[in-house]
Short mmCIF file of N, CA and C in Angstrom, two decimals:
data_model
loop_
_atom_site.label_atom_id
_atom_site.label_comp_id
_atom_site.label_asym_id
_atom_site.label_seq_id
_atom_site.Cartn_x
_atom_site.Cartn_y
_atom_site.Cartn_z
N MET A 14 9.78 13.97 22.56
CA MET A 14 8.83 12.97 23.03
C MET A 14 9.08 11.66 22.30
N SER A 15 9.28 10.58 23.01
CA SER A 15 9.53 9.28 22.43
C SER A 15 8.23 8.68 21.91
N THR A 16 8.33 8.03 20.73
CA THR A 16 7.16 7.36 20.17
C THR A 16 7.20 5.86 20.41
N GLU A 17 8.25 5.39 21.06
CA GLU A 17 8.37 3.96 21.32
C GLU A 17 7.69 3.61 22.62
N HIS A 18 7.14 2.43 22.67
CA HIS A 18 6.50 1.89 23.86
C HIS A 18 7.24 0.61 24.21
N PRO A 19 7.48 0.36 25.47
CA PRO A 19 8.29 -0.81 25.83
C PRO A 19 7.71 -2.15 25.37
N SER A 20 6.43 -2.22 25.08
CA SER A 20 5.86 -3.50 24.65
C SER A 20 5.94 -3.70 23.14
N VAL A 21 6.35 -2.67 22.39
CA VAL A 21 6.45 -2.77 20.94
C VAL A 21 7.91 -2.98 20.56
N LEU A 22 8.17 -4.07 19.85
CA LEU A 22 9.53 -4.36 19.43
C LEU A 22 9.96 -3.43 18.30
N THR A 23 11.23 -3.04 18.31
CA THR A 23 11.80 -2.20 17.27
C THR A 23 13.21 -2.69 16.97
N GLY A 24 13.74 -2.24 15.83
CA GLY A 24 15.13 -2.49 15.47
C GLY A 24 15.57 -3.92 15.60
N PRO A 25 16.71 -4.15 16.25
CA PRO A 25 17.27 -5.50 16.31
C PRO A 25 16.45 -6.49 17.15
N ALA A 26 15.48 -6.00 17.93
CA ALA A 26 14.64 -6.91 18.71
C ALA A 26 13.60 -7.62 17.82
N LEU A 27 13.38 -7.09 16.61
CA LEU A 27 12.41 -7.67 15.69
C LEU A 27 12.98 -8.89 14.97
N PRO A 28 12.11 -9.84 14.57
CA PRO A 28 12.61 -10.91 13.71
C PRO A 28 13.00 -10.34 12.36
N PRO A 29 13.97 -10.93 11.67
CA PRO A 29 14.40 -10.41 10.37
C PRO A 29 13.24 -10.31 9.38
N GLY A 30 13.17 -9.17 8.68
CA GLY A 30 12.17 -8.99 7.63
C GLY A 30 10.86 -8.38 8.08
N TYR A 31 10.72 -8.07 9.35
CA TYR A 31 9.46 -7.54 9.85
C TYR A 31 9.70 -6.17 10.46
N GLY A 32 8.67 -5.31 10.36
CA GLY A 32 8.68 -4.02 11.02
C GLY A 32 7.88 -4.11 12.30
N SER A 33 7.81 -3.03 13.01
CA SER A 33 6.99 -3.00 14.23
C SER A 33 5.51 -3.20 13.89
N VAL A 34 5.10 -2.70 12.72
CA VAL A 34 3.73 -2.88 12.22
C VAL A 34 3.85 -3.43 10.81
N ASN A 35 3.08 -4.47 10.49
CA ASN A 35 3.12 -5.09 9.18
C ASN A 35 1.71 -5.18 8.61
N PRO A 36 1.50 -4.76 7.36
CA PRO A 36 0.16 -4.81 6.78
C PRO A 36 -0.29 -6.24 6.51
N PHE A 37 -1.60 -6.44 6.54
CA PHE A 37 -2.20 -7.73 6.23
C PHE A 37 -3.36 -7.48 5.28
N ALA A 38 -3.33 -8.10 4.11
CA ALA A 38 -4.36 -7.92 3.09
C ALA A 38 -5.16 -9.20 2.93
N ALA A 39 -6.48 -9.11 3.09
CA ALA A 39 -7.39 -10.23 2.80
C ALA A 39 -7.92 -9.97 1.39
N VAL A 40 -7.48 -10.78 0.43
CA VAL A 40 -7.78 -10.49 -0.97
C VAL A 40 -8.73 -11.50 -1.58
N ARG A 41 -9.49 -11.01 -2.53
CA ARG A 41 -10.31 -11.87 -3.38
C ARG A 41 -10.24 -11.28 -4.78
N GLY A 42 -10.33 -12.13 -5.75
CA GLY A 42 -10.24 -11.65 -7.12
C GLY A 42 -9.33 -12.55 -7.93
N PRO A 43 -8.84 -12.04 -9.06
CA PRO A 43 -8.11 -12.87 -10.02
C PRO A 43 -6.88 -13.56 -9.41
N GLY A 44 -6.94 -14.87 -9.35
CA GLY A 44 -5.82 -15.64 -8.82
C GLY A 44 -5.70 -15.62 -7.32
N GLY A 45 -6.62 -14.91 -6.63
CA GLY A 45 -6.63 -14.87 -5.17
C GLY A 45 -5.33 -14.37 -4.58
N CYS A 46 -5.04 -14.83 -3.39
CA CYS A 46 -3.86 -14.40 -2.66
C CYS A 46 -2.58 -14.76 -3.42
N ALA A 47 -2.55 -15.92 -4.04
CA ALA A 47 -1.36 -16.31 -4.80
C ALA A 47 -1.13 -15.34 -5.95
N GLY A 48 -2.20 -14.88 -6.60
CA GLY A 48 -2.08 -13.88 -7.66
C GLY A 48 -1.58 -12.56 -7.12
N PHE A 49 -2.07 -12.18 -5.95
CA PHE A 49 -1.62 -10.94 -5.30
C PHE A 49 -0.12 -11.02 -5.00
N VAL A 50 0.33 -12.16 -4.49
CA VAL A 50 1.75 -12.33 -4.20
C VAL A 50 2.57 -12.19 -5.48
N ARG A 51 2.12 -12.82 -6.58
CA ARG A 51 2.84 -12.71 -7.86
C ARG A 51 2.90 -11.25 -8.32
N PHE A 52 1.79 -10.50 -8.16
CA PHE A 52 1.75 -9.08 -8.53
C PHE A 52 2.81 -8.31 -7.74
N VAL A 53 2.86 -8.53 -6.44
CA VAL A 53 3.82 -7.82 -5.59
C VAL A 53 5.25 -8.21 -5.99
N GLU A 54 5.47 -9.46 -6.33
CA GLU A 54 6.80 -9.89 -6.78
C GLU A 54 7.18 -9.19 -8.09
N GLU A 55 6.27 -9.17 -9.05
CA GLU A 55 6.56 -8.61 -10.37
C GLU A 55 6.66 -7.09 -10.36
N VAL A 56 5.83 -6.41 -9.60
CA VAL A 56 5.79 -4.95 -9.62
C VAL A 56 6.81 -4.34 -8.67
N PHE A 57 6.96 -4.91 -7.49
CA PHE A 57 7.80 -4.31 -6.46
C PHE A 57 9.06 -5.12 -6.15
N GLY A 58 9.30 -6.20 -6.91
CA GLY A 58 10.48 -7.01 -6.64
C GLY A 58 10.37 -7.79 -5.34
N GLY A 59 9.13 -8.06 -4.92
CA GLY A 59 8.91 -8.79 -3.68
C GLY A 59 9.37 -10.24 -3.78
N ARG A 60 9.49 -10.86 -2.63
CA ARG A 60 9.86 -12.28 -2.57
C ARG A 60 9.01 -12.96 -1.51
N GLU A 61 8.30 -14.00 -1.91
CA GLU A 61 7.45 -14.71 -0.95
C GLU A 61 8.32 -15.47 0.04
N THR A 62 7.89 -15.43 1.30
CA THR A 62 8.51 -16.22 2.35
C THR A 62 7.80 -17.57 2.34
N LEU A 63 8.38 -18.55 1.68
CA LEU A 63 7.70 -19.84 1.47
C LEU A 63 7.35 -20.53 2.78
N ALA A 64 8.15 -20.36 3.82
CA ALA A 64 7.86 -21.01 5.10
C ALA A 64 6.55 -20.53 5.72
N ALA A 65 6.03 -19.39 5.28
CA ALA A 65 4.78 -18.85 5.83
C ALA A 65 3.56 -19.29 5.01
N HIS A 66 3.76 -19.88 3.85
CA HIS A 66 2.68 -20.25 2.93
C HIS A 66 1.81 -21.35 3.56
N THR A 67 0.58 -21.00 3.94
CA THR A 67 -0.28 -21.93 4.67
C THR A 67 -1.65 -22.02 4.00
N VAL A 68 -2.00 -23.22 3.55
CA VAL A 68 -3.29 -23.47 2.91
C VAL A 68 -4.24 -24.02 3.96
N ASP A 69 -5.46 -23.45 4.02
CA ASP A 69 -6.47 -23.88 4.98
C ASP A 69 -7.17 -25.15 4.48
N ALA A 70 -7.95 -25.77 5.33
CA ALA A 70 -8.66 -27.02 5.00
C ALA A 70 -9.59 -26.85 3.80
N ASP A 71 -10.08 -25.63 3.58
CA ASP A 71 -11.00 -25.39 2.44
C ASP A 71 -10.24 -25.11 1.14
N GLY A 72 -8.92 -25.19 1.16
CA GLY A 72 -8.12 -24.97 -0.03
C GLY A 72 -7.70 -23.53 -0.25
N LEU A 73 -8.23 -22.61 0.57
CA LEU A 73 -7.85 -21.20 0.44
C LEU A 73 -6.55 -20.95 1.19
N LEU A 74 -5.80 -20.01 0.67
CA LEU A 74 -4.56 -19.62 1.32
C LEU A 74 -4.92 -18.76 2.53
N ILE A 75 -4.65 -19.25 3.72
CA ILE A 75 -5.01 -18.53 4.95
C ILE A 75 -3.88 -17.62 5.41
N HIS A 76 -2.65 -17.88 4.93
CA HIS A 76 -1.55 -17.01 5.30
C HIS A 76 -0.41 -17.13 4.29
N ALA A 77 0.05 -15.97 3.84
CA ALA A 77 1.24 -15.89 3.00
C ALA A 77 1.94 -14.59 3.36
N GLU A 78 3.22 -14.54 3.07
CA GLU A 78 3.99 -13.34 3.34
C GLU A 78 4.87 -13.06 2.14
N VAL A 79 4.95 -11.78 1.78
CA VAL A 79 5.81 -11.37 0.68
C VAL A 79 6.63 -10.18 1.16
N ARG A 80 7.92 -10.31 1.00
CA ARG A 80 8.87 -9.29 1.47
C ARG A 80 9.08 -8.27 0.38
N VAL A 81 8.96 -6.99 0.72
CA VAL A 81 9.21 -5.89 -0.21
C VAL A 81 10.20 -4.96 0.48
N GLY A 82 11.39 -4.85 -0.07
CA GLY A 82 12.41 -4.03 0.58
C GLY A 82 12.65 -4.55 1.98
N ASP A 83 12.50 -3.67 2.97
CA ASP A 83 12.71 -4.10 4.36
C ASP A 83 11.39 -4.31 5.10
N SER A 84 10.31 -4.52 4.34
CA SER A 84 8.98 -4.71 4.94
C SER A 84 8.37 -6.03 4.50
N THR A 85 7.38 -6.48 5.24
CA THR A 85 6.66 -7.70 4.91
C THR A 85 5.17 -7.40 4.81
N ILE A 86 4.55 -7.84 3.71
CA ILE A 86 3.10 -7.76 3.56
C ILE A 86 2.58 -9.18 3.79
N MET A 87 1.68 -9.30 4.75
CA MET A 87 1.03 -10.58 4.99
C MET A 87 -0.30 -10.56 4.23
N CYS A 88 -0.74 -11.73 3.78
CA CYS A 88 -1.99 -11.76 3.02
C CYS A 88 -2.64 -13.12 3.13
N ALA A 89 -3.91 -13.15 2.77
CA ALA A 89 -4.70 -14.38 2.78
C ALA A 89 -5.81 -14.25 1.76
N ASP A 90 -6.34 -15.39 1.33
CA ASP A 90 -7.56 -15.37 0.53
C ASP A 90 -8.71 -15.01 1.46
N ALA A 91 -9.53 -14.04 1.08
CA ALA A 91 -10.70 -13.69 1.88
C ALA A 91 -11.69 -14.85 1.81
N LYS A 92 -12.22 -15.23 2.92
CA LYS A 92 -13.25 -16.28 2.95
C LYS A 92 -14.53 -15.70 2.33
N PRO A 93 -15.36 -16.55 1.73
CA PRO A 93 -16.57 -16.04 1.06
C PRO A 93 -17.48 -15.21 1.98
N GLN A 94 -17.52 -15.54 3.26
CA GLN A 94 -18.41 -14.83 4.18
C GLN A 94 -17.81 -13.53 4.73
N TRP A 95 -16.53 -13.26 4.44
CA TRP A 95 -15.89 -12.05 4.95
C TRP A 95 -16.33 -10.84 4.14
N ALA A 96 -16.49 -9.73 4.81
CA ALA A 96 -16.78 -8.47 4.13
C ALA A 96 -15.57 -8.05 3.30
N PHE A 97 -15.83 -7.39 2.19
CA PHE A 97 -14.74 -6.86 1.38
C PHE A 97 -14.01 -5.79 2.17
N THR A 98 -12.71 -5.93 2.26
CA THR A 98 -11.87 -4.95 2.94
C THR A 98 -10.69 -4.65 2.03
N PRO A 99 -10.64 -3.45 1.46
CA PRO A 99 -9.53 -3.16 0.55
C PRO A 99 -8.21 -3.02 1.31
N ALA A 100 -7.15 -3.48 0.69
CA ALA A 100 -5.81 -3.20 1.23
C ALA A 100 -5.46 -1.78 0.83
N LEU A 101 -4.95 -1.01 1.75
CA LEU A 101 -4.48 0.34 1.50
C LEU A 101 -3.01 0.34 1.87
N LEU A 102 -2.14 0.40 0.87
CA LEU A 102 -0.71 0.18 1.07
C LEU A 102 0.09 1.34 0.50
N GLN A 103 1.16 1.70 1.18
CA GLN A 103 2.03 2.79 0.73
C GLN A 103 3.44 2.26 0.60
N VAL A 104 4.11 2.63 -0.50
CA VAL A 104 5.46 2.16 -0.76
C VAL A 104 6.32 3.34 -1.22
N TYR A 105 7.52 3.47 -0.67
CA TYR A 105 8.49 4.43 -1.17
C TYR A 105 9.25 3.77 -2.32
N VAL A 106 9.36 4.49 -3.43
CA VAL A 106 10.02 3.96 -4.63
C VAL A 106 11.02 4.99 -5.16
N ALA A 107 11.97 4.50 -5.97
CA ALA A 107 12.97 5.39 -6.55
C ALA A 107 12.43 6.12 -7.78
N ASP A 108 11.55 5.47 -8.57
CA ASP A 108 11.02 6.06 -9.80
C ASP A 108 9.55 5.70 -9.91
N VAL A 109 8.69 6.63 -9.53
CA VAL A 109 7.26 6.36 -9.47
C VAL A 109 6.68 6.02 -10.84
N ALA A 110 7.13 6.69 -11.91
CA ALA A 110 6.59 6.42 -13.25
C ALA A 110 6.93 5.00 -13.69
N GLU A 111 8.15 4.54 -13.40
CA GLU A 111 8.55 3.18 -13.76
C GLU A 111 7.69 2.14 -13.05
N VAL A 112 7.42 2.35 -11.77
CA VAL A 112 6.60 1.40 -11.02
C VAL A 112 5.16 1.43 -11.52
N VAL A 113 4.64 2.60 -11.83
CA VAL A 113 3.27 2.70 -12.38
C VAL A 113 3.19 1.91 -13.68
N ASP A 114 4.15 2.10 -14.57
CA ASP A 114 4.12 1.38 -15.86
C ASP A 114 4.16 -0.13 -15.64
N ARG A 115 5.00 -0.59 -14.72
CA ARG A 115 5.10 -2.02 -14.44
C ARG A 115 3.79 -2.55 -13.85
N ALA A 116 3.19 -1.79 -12.95
CA ALA A 116 1.94 -2.21 -12.33
C ALA A 116 0.81 -2.29 -13.36
N VAL A 117 0.73 -1.30 -14.23
CA VAL A 117 -0.30 -1.30 -15.27
C VAL A 117 -0.12 -2.52 -16.17
N ALA A 118 1.12 -2.86 -16.49
CA ALA A 118 1.39 -4.05 -17.31
C ALA A 118 0.94 -5.33 -16.62
N HIS A 119 0.78 -5.29 -15.29
CA HIS A 119 0.33 -6.45 -14.52
C HIS A 119 -1.10 -6.29 -14.02
N GLY A 120 -1.89 -5.45 -14.70
CA GLY A 120 -3.33 -5.39 -14.44
C GLY A 120 -3.81 -4.29 -13.53
N ALA A 121 -2.93 -3.42 -13.04
CA ALA A 121 -3.37 -2.32 -12.17
C ALA A 121 -3.95 -1.18 -13.01
N GLU A 122 -4.77 -0.38 -12.37
CA GLU A 122 -5.31 0.83 -12.98
C GLU A 122 -4.73 2.04 -12.25
N VAL A 123 -4.46 3.10 -13.00
CA VAL A 123 -3.94 4.32 -12.41
C VAL A 123 -5.09 5.09 -11.76
N VAL A 124 -4.95 5.39 -10.48
CA VAL A 124 -5.91 6.23 -9.76
C VAL A 124 -5.44 7.69 -9.81
N THR A 125 -4.18 7.91 -9.49
CA THR A 125 -3.57 9.24 -9.54
C THR A 125 -2.28 9.10 -10.34
N PRO A 126 -2.16 9.79 -11.48
CA PRO A 126 -0.91 9.69 -12.23
C PRO A 126 0.22 10.33 -11.44
N PRO A 127 1.48 10.02 -11.80
CA PRO A 127 2.60 10.65 -11.11
C PRO A 127 2.43 12.17 -11.06
N THR A 128 2.47 12.69 -9.84
CA THR A 128 2.15 14.10 -9.59
C THR A 128 3.12 14.66 -8.56
N ALA A 129 3.51 15.93 -8.76
CA ALA A 129 4.33 16.60 -7.75
C ALA A 129 3.54 16.64 -6.44
N PHE A 130 4.25 16.43 -5.33
CA PHE A 130 3.58 16.35 -4.04
C PHE A 130 4.42 17.02 -2.97
N HIS A 131 3.89 17.07 -1.79
CA HIS A 131 4.49 17.71 -0.63
C HIS A 131 5.96 17.32 -0.45
N GLY A 132 6.76 18.28 -0.09
CA GLY A 132 8.14 18.01 0.26
C GLY A 132 9.02 17.61 -0.91
N GLY A 133 8.64 17.99 -2.14
CA GLY A 133 9.46 17.63 -3.29
C GLY A 133 9.35 16.18 -3.70
N GLN A 134 8.42 15.45 -3.11
CA GLN A 134 8.19 14.05 -3.50
C GLN A 134 7.27 14.02 -4.71
N ARG A 135 7.19 12.87 -5.35
CA ARG A 135 6.17 12.63 -6.37
C ARG A 135 5.29 11.51 -5.85
N LEU A 136 4.02 11.60 -6.17
CA LEU A 136 3.01 10.65 -5.70
C LEU A 136 2.27 10.07 -6.89
N ALA A 137 1.94 8.80 -6.80
CA ALA A 137 1.01 8.16 -7.73
C ALA A 137 0.20 7.16 -6.92
N ARG A 138 -0.99 6.84 -7.41
CA ARG A 138 -1.82 5.83 -6.75
C ARG A 138 -2.30 4.84 -7.80
N LEU A 139 -2.41 3.59 -7.36
CA LEU A 139 -2.83 2.49 -8.23
C LEU A 139 -3.96 1.71 -7.58
N LEU A 140 -4.81 1.14 -8.39
CA LEU A 140 -5.81 0.17 -7.96
C LEU A 140 -5.38 -1.17 -8.53
N ASP A 141 -5.04 -2.12 -7.65
CA ASP A 141 -4.58 -3.42 -8.15
C ASP A 141 -5.79 -4.28 -8.55
N PRO A 142 -5.58 -5.42 -9.20
CA PRO A 142 -6.71 -6.25 -9.65
C PRO A 142 -7.58 -6.80 -8.51
N TRP A 143 -7.12 -6.72 -7.24
CA TRP A 143 -7.89 -7.20 -6.09
C TRP A 143 -8.57 -6.04 -5.38
N HIS A 144 -8.49 -4.87 -6.00
CA HIS A 144 -9.07 -3.61 -5.52
C HIS A 144 -8.42 -3.10 -4.25
N GLY A 145 -7.13 -3.36 -4.13
CA GLY A 145 -6.32 -2.68 -3.13
C GLY A 145 -5.80 -1.39 -3.73
N VAL A 146 -5.64 -0.38 -2.91
CA VAL A 146 -5.14 0.91 -3.39
C VAL A 146 -3.72 1.10 -2.86
N TRP A 147 -2.81 1.39 -3.76
CA TRP A 147 -1.40 1.58 -3.44
C TRP A 147 -1.03 3.05 -3.58
N TRP A 148 -0.42 3.62 -2.56
CA TRP A 148 0.14 4.96 -2.60
C TRP A 148 1.62 4.78 -2.87
N LEU A 149 2.12 5.35 -3.96
CA LEU A 149 3.54 5.28 -4.29
C LEU A 149 4.15 6.66 -4.08
N PHE A 150 5.18 6.74 -3.28
CA PHE A 150 5.88 7.99 -3.04
C PHE A 150 7.29 7.87 -3.58
N GLU A 151 7.67 8.78 -4.48
CA GLU A 151 9.04 8.85 -4.97
C GLU A 151 9.79 9.79 -4.04
N TYR A 152 10.77 9.24 -3.39
CA TYR A 152 11.55 9.98 -2.41
C TYR A 152 13.01 9.91 -2.81
N GLY A 153 13.66 11.05 -2.83
CA GLY A 153 15.07 11.05 -3.20
C GLY A 153 15.71 12.37 -2.84
N PRO A 154 16.87 12.66 -3.44
CA PRO A 154 17.58 13.90 -3.13
C PRO A 154 16.65 15.12 -3.31
N GLY A 155 16.64 15.98 -2.33
CA GLY A 155 15.80 17.17 -2.38
C GLY A 155 14.40 16.97 -1.85
N SER A 156 14.04 15.73 -1.54
CA SER A 156 12.72 15.44 -0.99
C SER A 156 12.76 15.49 0.53
N THR A 157 11.63 15.81 1.11
CA THR A 157 11.50 15.68 2.56
C THR A 157 10.17 15.01 2.85
N ALA A 158 10.19 14.17 3.86
CA ALA A 158 8.98 13.49 4.32
C ALA A 158 8.52 14.15 5.62
N PRO A 159 7.25 13.97 5.99
CA PRO A 159 6.78 14.56 7.25
C PRO A 159 7.64 14.19 8.45
N SER A 160 8.21 12.99 8.45
CA SER A 160 9.04 12.57 9.59
C SER A 160 10.31 13.40 9.72
N GLU A 161 10.66 14.13 8.67
CA GLU A 161 11.86 14.95 8.70
C GLU A 161 11.57 16.40 9.10
N GLY A 162 10.30 16.71 9.28
CA GLY A 162 9.92 18.07 9.65
C GLY A 162 9.83 18.22 11.16
N PRO A 163 9.45 19.43 11.60
CA PRO A 163 9.29 19.63 13.04
C PRO A 163 8.16 18.77 13.60
N ASP A 164 8.30 18.33 14.82
CA ASP A 164 7.29 17.48 15.46
C ASP A 164 6.18 18.36 16.02
N GLU A 165 5.40 18.92 15.09
CA GLU A 165 4.27 19.79 15.45
C GLU A 165 3.24 19.73 14.35
N LEU A 166 2.02 20.08 14.69
CA LEU A 166 0.95 20.08 13.69
C LEU A 166 1.21 21.17 12.65
N PRO A 167 0.97 20.86 11.37
CA PRO A 167 1.18 21.88 10.34
C PRO A 167 0.16 23.00 10.47
N ARG A 168 0.56 24.17 10.06
CA ARG A 168 -0.34 25.33 10.10
C ARG A 168 -1.20 25.42 8.84
N TRP A 169 -0.73 24.80 7.75
CA TRP A 169 -1.44 24.87 6.48
C TRP A 169 -2.74 24.10 6.54
N ARG A 170 -3.77 24.66 5.97
CA ARG A 170 -5.07 23.98 5.82
C ARG A 170 -5.58 24.29 4.42
N PRO A 171 -6.31 23.37 3.79
CA PRO A 171 -6.83 23.66 2.45
C PRO A 171 -7.87 24.78 2.49
N ASP A 172 -7.96 25.50 1.40
CA ASP A 172 -8.96 26.56 1.25
C ASP A 172 -10.31 25.89 1.04
N PRO A 173 -11.27 26.08 1.97
CA PRO A 173 -12.57 25.41 1.84
C PRO A 173 -13.37 25.87 0.63
N ASP A 174 -13.00 27.01 0.05
CA ASP A 174 -13.73 27.53 -1.12
C ASP A 174 -13.08 27.13 -2.44
N ALA A 175 -11.90 26.55 -2.39
CA ALA A 175 -11.20 26.15 -3.61
C ALA A 175 -11.65 24.75 -4.03
N PRO A 176 -11.59 24.45 -5.31
CA PRO A 176 -11.91 23.08 -5.74
C PRO A 176 -10.85 22.13 -5.18
N PRO A 177 -11.22 20.86 -4.98
CA PRO A 177 -10.23 19.91 -4.44
C PRO A 177 -9.07 19.74 -5.41
N SER A 178 -7.91 19.47 -4.86
CA SER A 178 -6.74 19.23 -5.69
C SER A 178 -6.91 17.92 -6.45
N GLU A 179 -6.13 17.77 -7.51
CA GLU A 179 -6.15 16.53 -8.29
C GLU A 179 -5.75 15.34 -7.41
N VAL A 180 -4.78 15.56 -6.53
CA VAL A 180 -4.32 14.49 -5.64
C VAL A 180 -5.46 14.03 -4.74
N PHE A 181 -6.24 14.95 -4.18
CA PHE A 181 -7.36 14.56 -3.32
C PHE A 181 -8.52 14.02 -4.15
N ARG A 182 -8.86 14.70 -5.25
CA ARG A 182 -10.03 14.32 -6.04
C ARG A 182 -9.91 12.88 -6.55
N THR A 183 -8.73 12.49 -7.01
CA THR A 183 -8.58 11.15 -7.59
C THR A 183 -8.75 10.05 -6.54
N VAL A 184 -8.16 10.24 -5.36
CA VAL A 184 -8.31 9.20 -4.34
C VAL A 184 -9.72 9.20 -3.77
N ASP A 185 -10.33 10.37 -3.64
CA ASP A 185 -11.70 10.43 -3.14
C ASP A 185 -12.64 9.69 -4.09
N GLU A 186 -12.48 9.91 -5.38
CA GLU A 186 -13.31 9.23 -6.36
C GLU A 186 -13.10 7.72 -6.30
N ALA A 187 -11.86 7.29 -6.24
CA ALA A 187 -11.56 5.85 -6.20
C ALA A 187 -12.14 5.21 -4.94
N MET A 188 -11.95 5.84 -3.80
CA MET A 188 -12.43 5.26 -2.54
C MET A 188 -13.94 5.31 -2.44
N THR A 189 -14.56 6.32 -3.03
CA THR A 189 -16.02 6.43 -2.99
C THR A 189 -16.68 5.30 -3.77
N HIS A 190 -16.07 4.90 -4.87
CA HIS A 190 -16.67 3.89 -5.75
C HIS A 190 -16.04 2.51 -5.61
N LEU A 191 -15.16 2.35 -4.64
CA LEU A 191 -14.45 1.09 -4.48
C LEU A 191 -15.35 -0.01 -3.95
N GLY A 192 -15.29 -1.14 -4.58
CA GLY A 192 -16.01 -2.32 -4.13
C GLY A 192 -15.18 -3.54 -4.47
N PRO A 193 -15.69 -4.71 -4.14
CA PRO A 193 -14.91 -5.93 -4.42
C PRO A 193 -14.74 -6.13 -5.92
N PRO A 194 -13.66 -6.79 -6.32
CA PRO A 194 -13.47 -7.08 -7.73
C PRO A 194 -14.51 -8.09 -8.21
N LEU A 195 -14.79 -8.05 -9.49
CA LEU A 195 -15.73 -9.02 -10.05
C LEU A 195 -15.09 -10.40 -10.00
N PRO A 196 -15.92 -11.44 -9.78
CA PRO A 196 -15.36 -12.81 -9.70
C PRO A 196 -14.73 -13.25 -11.00
#
């Protein structure tokens, strides 16, 4: 079964640096959107697309783009009247512990420490200073991702009588108590 739709651009039909779907984060907090861009540059080796840097009449950054690997994260300063909306972002990395250490050095908090995860991957989660939550997946030799498995629903289900796993408990706790960063 094909997952492509004729109205969605893919592969070479896309502009350089963009995927079919690109995340957009409306951030508020330390240094605003410009601070978020610097964090992504320092932690993930991102590079801002300067041609997209657009300041609104009120002085807030209404649009910026930062390239990470082969993806683009779009972002803006959240307007004061906008509801807090956390960015929920996932990144594949070569060494999850190294990225966690770098992120912590730039103000992130560990939500889930590097942990063995499905398919031989390792998972960690971070809360950035703008209260976005990052899922980091270490993928490499011997790992498999869901996209590499059979195209069918898994048969496995959690035991409803067992305590939640550390992987679930940590993200549930973070998401339950998540709110906007302090000014």
